[in-house]
Coordinates of C-alpha atoms in Angstrom, one line a residue:
Chain A
G1 CA -91.0 -48.2 -172.1
D2 CA -88.4 -49.6 -174.4
S3 CA -88.5 -53.3 -175.0
V4 CA -87.0 -56.1 -177.1
T5 CA -88.9 -59.2 -178.3
Q6 CA -87.1 -62.1 -179.9
M7 CA -88.2 -65.5 -181.1
E8 CA -88.5 -68.2 -178.5
G9 CA -86.1 -71.1 -178.6
P10 CA -84.7 -73.5 -178.6
V11 CA -83.8 -73.5 -182.3
T12 CA -82.2 -76.7 -183.5
L13 CA -80.4 -76.8 -186.9
S14 CA -78.1 -79.2 -188.7
E15 CA -74.6 -78.0 -189.5
E16 CA -74.4 -75.8 -192.6
A17 CA -78.1 -74.8 -192.3
F18 CA -79.3 -71.2 -192.7
L19 CA -80.0 -69.4 -189.4
T20 CA -82.5 -66.6 -188.7
I21 CA -83.3 -65.4 -185.2
N22 CA -86.0 -62.7 -185.3
C23 CA -85.8 -59.7 -183.1
T24 CA -88.1 -56.7 -183.0
Y25 CA -88.0 -53.7 -180.7
T26 CA -90.1 -50.9 -179.3
A27 CA -88.3 -47.7 -178.5
T28 CA -88.7 -44.0 -178.7
G29 CA -85.9 -42.0 -180.3
Y30 CA -83.0 -43.7 -182.1
P31 CA -81.6 -46.6 -180.3
S32 CA -78.5 -48.6 -181.0
L33 CA -79.0 -52.3 -181.5
F34 CA -76.9 -55.2 -180.5
W35 CA -76.6 -58.9 -180.6
Y36 CA -74.8 -60.6 -177.7
V37 CA -73.9 -64.3 -177.5
Q38 CA -73.4 -66.5 -174.5
Y39 CA -71.5 -69.7 -175.2
P40 CA -71.9 -72.6 -172.7
G41 CA -70.2 -71.8 -169.4
E42 CA -69.0 -68.4 -170.6
G43 CA -70.1 -64.8 -170.1
L44 CA -71.9 -62.5 -172.5
Q45 CA -70.0 -61.3 -175.5
L46 CA -70.9 -58.7 -178.0
L47 CA -71.4 -60.3 -181.4
L48 CA -72.3 -57.3 -183.5
K49 CA -74.0 -53.9 -183.4
A50 CA -75.6 -51.2 -185.5
T51 CA -76.0 -47.7 -184.4
K52 CA -78.4 -46.2 -187.0
A53 CA -81.1 -47.1 -189.5
D54 CA -80.0 -49.3 -192.4
D55 CA -76.6 -50.0 -190.8
K56 CA -75.5 -53.7 -191.1
G57 CA -73.5 -55.2 -188.3
S58 CA -71.5 -58.3 -189.1
N59 CA -69.0 -60.6 -187.3
K60 CA -68.0 -64.3 -187.5
G61 CA -70.3 -64.8 -190.5
F62 CA -73.3 -63.4 -188.6
E63 CA -75.2 -60.3 -190.0
A64 CA -78.1 -58.1 -188.8
T65 CA -79.5 -55.1 -190.5
Y66 CA -81.1 -52.2 -188.5
R67 CA -84.6 -51.8 -190.1
K68 CA -86.3 -48.8 -188.7
E69 CA -89.4 -49.2 -190.8
T70 CA -90.1 -52.6 -189.4
T71 CA -88.4 -52.0 -186.0
S72 CA -86.4 -55.2 -186.5
F73 CA -82.8 -56.4 -186.2
H74 CA -82.9 -60.1 -187.3
L75 CA -79.8 -62.1 -186.9
E76 CA -78.7 -64.3 -189.9
K77 CA -75.9 -66.7 -190.8
G78 CA -75.7 -68.5 -194.0
S79 CA -74.1 -71.7 -192.7
V80 CA -74.0 -72.5 -189.0
Q81 CA -71.4 -74.7 -187.3
V82 CA -71.6 -76.8 -184.2
S83 CA -69.5 -74.2 -182.5
D84 CA -72.3 -71.6 -182.9
S85 CA -74.4 -73.4 -180.3
A86 CA -75.1 -70.8 -177.7
V87 CA -77.8 -68.4 -176.4
Y88 CA -78.2 -65.3 -178.5
F89 CA -79.6 -62.1 -177.0
C90 CA -80.9 -59.1 -178.9
A91 CA -80.5 -55.8 -177.1
L92 CA -80.9 -52.1 -177.5
R93 CA -79.6 -48.9 -175.9
N94 CA -81.5 -45.7 -176.4
T95 CA -80.3 -42.2 -176.8
G96 CA -79.3 -41.0 -173.4
G97 CA -80.0 -44.5 -172.1
F98 CA -78.2 -45.7 -169.1
K99 CA -78.9 -49.4 -169.6
T100 CA -78.9 -52.1 -172.2
I101 CA -82.3 -53.7 -172.5
F102 CA -82.2 -57.3 -173.5
G103 CA -84.6 -59.8 -175.1
A104 CA -85.2 -63.1 -173.4
G105 CA -82.6 -64.9 -175.4
T106 CA -82.8 -67.6 -178.0
R107 CA -81.0 -70.9 -177.5
L108 CA -79.4 -72.4 -180.6
F109 CA -78.4 -76.0 -180.9
V110 CA -76.4 -77.0 -184.0
K111 CA -76.2 -80.8 -184.7
A112 CA -73.3 -82.3 -186.6
Chain B
G1 CA -57.6 -54.8 -166.6
A2 CA -58.2 -56.6 -169.8
G3 CA -61.8 -57.4 -169.1
V4 CA -64.5 -57.0 -166.5
S5 CA -63.6 -59.2 -163.5
Q6 CA -66.2 -60.5 -161.0
S7 CA -65.7 -62.3 -157.7
P8 CA -66.4 -64.8 -156.5
S9 CA -67.4 -66.8 -159.5
N10 CA -69.6 -69.0 -157.4
K11 CA -71.1 -68.4 -154.0
V12 CA -73.3 -70.8 -151.9
T13 CA -74.9 -69.2 -148.9
E14 CA -77.4 -70.1 -146.3
K15 CA -80.8 -68.3 -146.3
G16 CA -80.7 -65.3 -144.1
K17 CA -77.0 -64.5 -144.5
D18 CA -75.6 -61.4 -146.2
V19 CA -73.4 -61.7 -149.3
E20 CA -71.2 -59.3 -151.2
L21 CA -70.5 -59.5 -154.9
R22 CA -67.6 -57.7 -156.4
C23 CA -67.1 -56.2 -159.8
D24 CA -63.8 -54.8 -161.2
P25 CA -64.6 -52.9 -164.4
I26 CA -62.3 -52.3 -167.4
S27 CA -59.9 -49.5 -166.5
G28 CA -61.1 -46.1 -167.7
H29 CA -64.8 -47.2 -168.1
T30 CA -66.9 -44.6 -166.4
A31 CA -70.2 -46.5 -166.5
L32 CA -70.9 -49.7 -164.6
Y33 CA -74.0 -51.9 -164.6
W34 CA -75.4 -54.8 -162.6
Y35 CA -77.8 -57.3 -164.1
R36 CA -79.4 -60.5 -162.7
Q37 CA -80.0 -63.6 -164.9
S38 CA -82.2 -66.1 -163.3
L39 CA -82.4 -69.7 -164.6
G40 CA -84.2 -69.7 -168.0
Q41 CA -84.8 -66.0 -167.8
G42 CA -83.5 -63.0 -169.6
L43 CA -81.3 -60.3 -168.1
E44 CA -83.0 -58.1 -165.4
F45 CA -81.4 -54.7 -165.0
L46 CA -80.6 -53.8 -161.4
I47 CA -78.6 -50.6 -161.2
Y48 CA -76.1 -48.5 -163.0
F49 CA -73.3 -46.1 -161.9
Q50 CA -71.9 -43.1 -163.7
G51 CA -68.7 -42.6 -161.9
N52 CA -69.5 -43.2 -158.2
S53 CA -73.1 -42.1 -158.5
A54 CA -76.2 -44.3 -158.9
P55 CA -78.9 -41.9 -160.0
D56 CA -81.7 -44.5 -160.2
K57 CA -82.0 -47.4 -157.8
S58 CA -85.5 -48.4 -158.8
G59 CA -84.4 -51.5 -160.5
L60 CA -83.2 -53.1 -157.3
P61 CA -85.6 -55.9 -156.4
S62 CA -86.0 -55.0 -152.7
D63 CA -84.5 -52.9 -150.0
R64 CA -82.3 -55.9 -149.1
F65 CA -80.2 -55.1 -152.2
S66 CA -77.7 -52.2 -152.2
A67 CA -74.7 -51.3 -154.4
E68 CA -71.9 -48.9 -154.2
R69 CA -68.9 -47.9 -156.3
T70 CA -65.8 -46.3 -155.0
G71 CA -63.0 -44.4 -156.8
G72 CA -64.9 -44.7 -160.1
S73 CA -63.7 -48.3 -160.2
V74 CA -64.7 -51.3 -158.1
S75 CA -68.3 -51.9 -157.3
T76 CA -69.9 -54.1 -154.7
L77 CA -73.5 -55.4 -154.8
T78 CA -74.7 -56.4 -151.3
I79 CA -77.7 -58.6 -150.6
Q80 CA -78.8 -58.7 -147.0
R81 CA -80.8 -61.5 -145.4
T82 CA -80.6 -63.6 -148.6
Q83 CA -83.7 -65.5 -149.8
Q84 CA -83.9 -68.5 -152.1
E85 CA -85.4 -66.4 -154.8
D86 CA -82.2 -64.4 -154.9
S87 CA -80.5 -67.4 -156.4
A88 CA -79.3 -66.3 -159.9
V89 CA -76.2 -65.3 -161.9
Y90 CA -75.3 -61.7 -161.1
L91 CA -73.6 -60.0 -164.1
C92 CA -71.6 -56.8 -164.1
A93 CA -70.8 -54.8 -167.2
S94 CA -68.9 -51.6 -167.9
S95 CA -68.8 -49.2 -170.8
L96 CA -66.5 -46.3 -171.7
R97 CA -69.5 -43.9 -171.5
L98 CA -73.2 -43.9 -171.1
N99 CA -73.8 -43.1 -174.8
A100 CA -76.2 -45.3 -176.7
D101 CA -73.7 -46.4 -179.2
T102 CA -71.2 -47.5 -176.6
E103 CA -71.1 -51.2 -176.1
A104 CA -71.2 -52.8 -172.7
F105 CA -68.6 -55.4 -171.8
F106 CA -69.7 -58.1 -169.4
G107 CA -67.9 -60.1 -166.7
Q108 CA -68.3 -63.9 -166.3
G109 CA -70.8 -63.4 -163.5
T110 CA -71.2 -64.6 -160.0
R111 CA -73.5 -67.6 -159.6
L112 CA -75.3 -67.2 -156.3
T113 CA -77.1 -70.2 -154.7
V114 CA -79.1 -69.6 -151.6
V115 CA -79.8 -72.9 -149.7

């Protein structure tokens, strides 16, 4: 079945460092891909999405490009801030899918 | 409403008791989903509704779990004879449609603790 694999955390970075969180997926068909973020004490929020191959989703300085050839959707940010500390979830929804399938989440700590 | 609303936000219950968790989706959203997030774990899909119908209940962990949705709106997840392993955050989400490119909006969750 469909699945999402993302890098294990925690990831600890200093402020202004470059961030990459790897995400790969296994799916039949043409899924849509998402990154969700969960800040401490808050619910899941959609960070960005891409609905077809080569699409780039972007929001709040974060970017991810839908790469069908490598079945990847890596999350990147050029300069992280302390306020980016959160758990990041990569996810997919497949064509005709009734559920969003999530990766295990990657916890990011950003130090001042 | 403005977002997905879940109640209660926290629930502590004794082992063996029944609990009801409520989800009020975004107005007009036809699809509704329940997930469970255990400590240090990812999100485990439980069940979805299209309107009031739940076509696939195979994600529910056991027959102690049930869910219903009425009027195409509010949904209730019921856990009977709770066990300690049921302790988790139960998340509800809704989306405008079931289409793959439609994002799901999540509520804040209900933190259930079974003692």
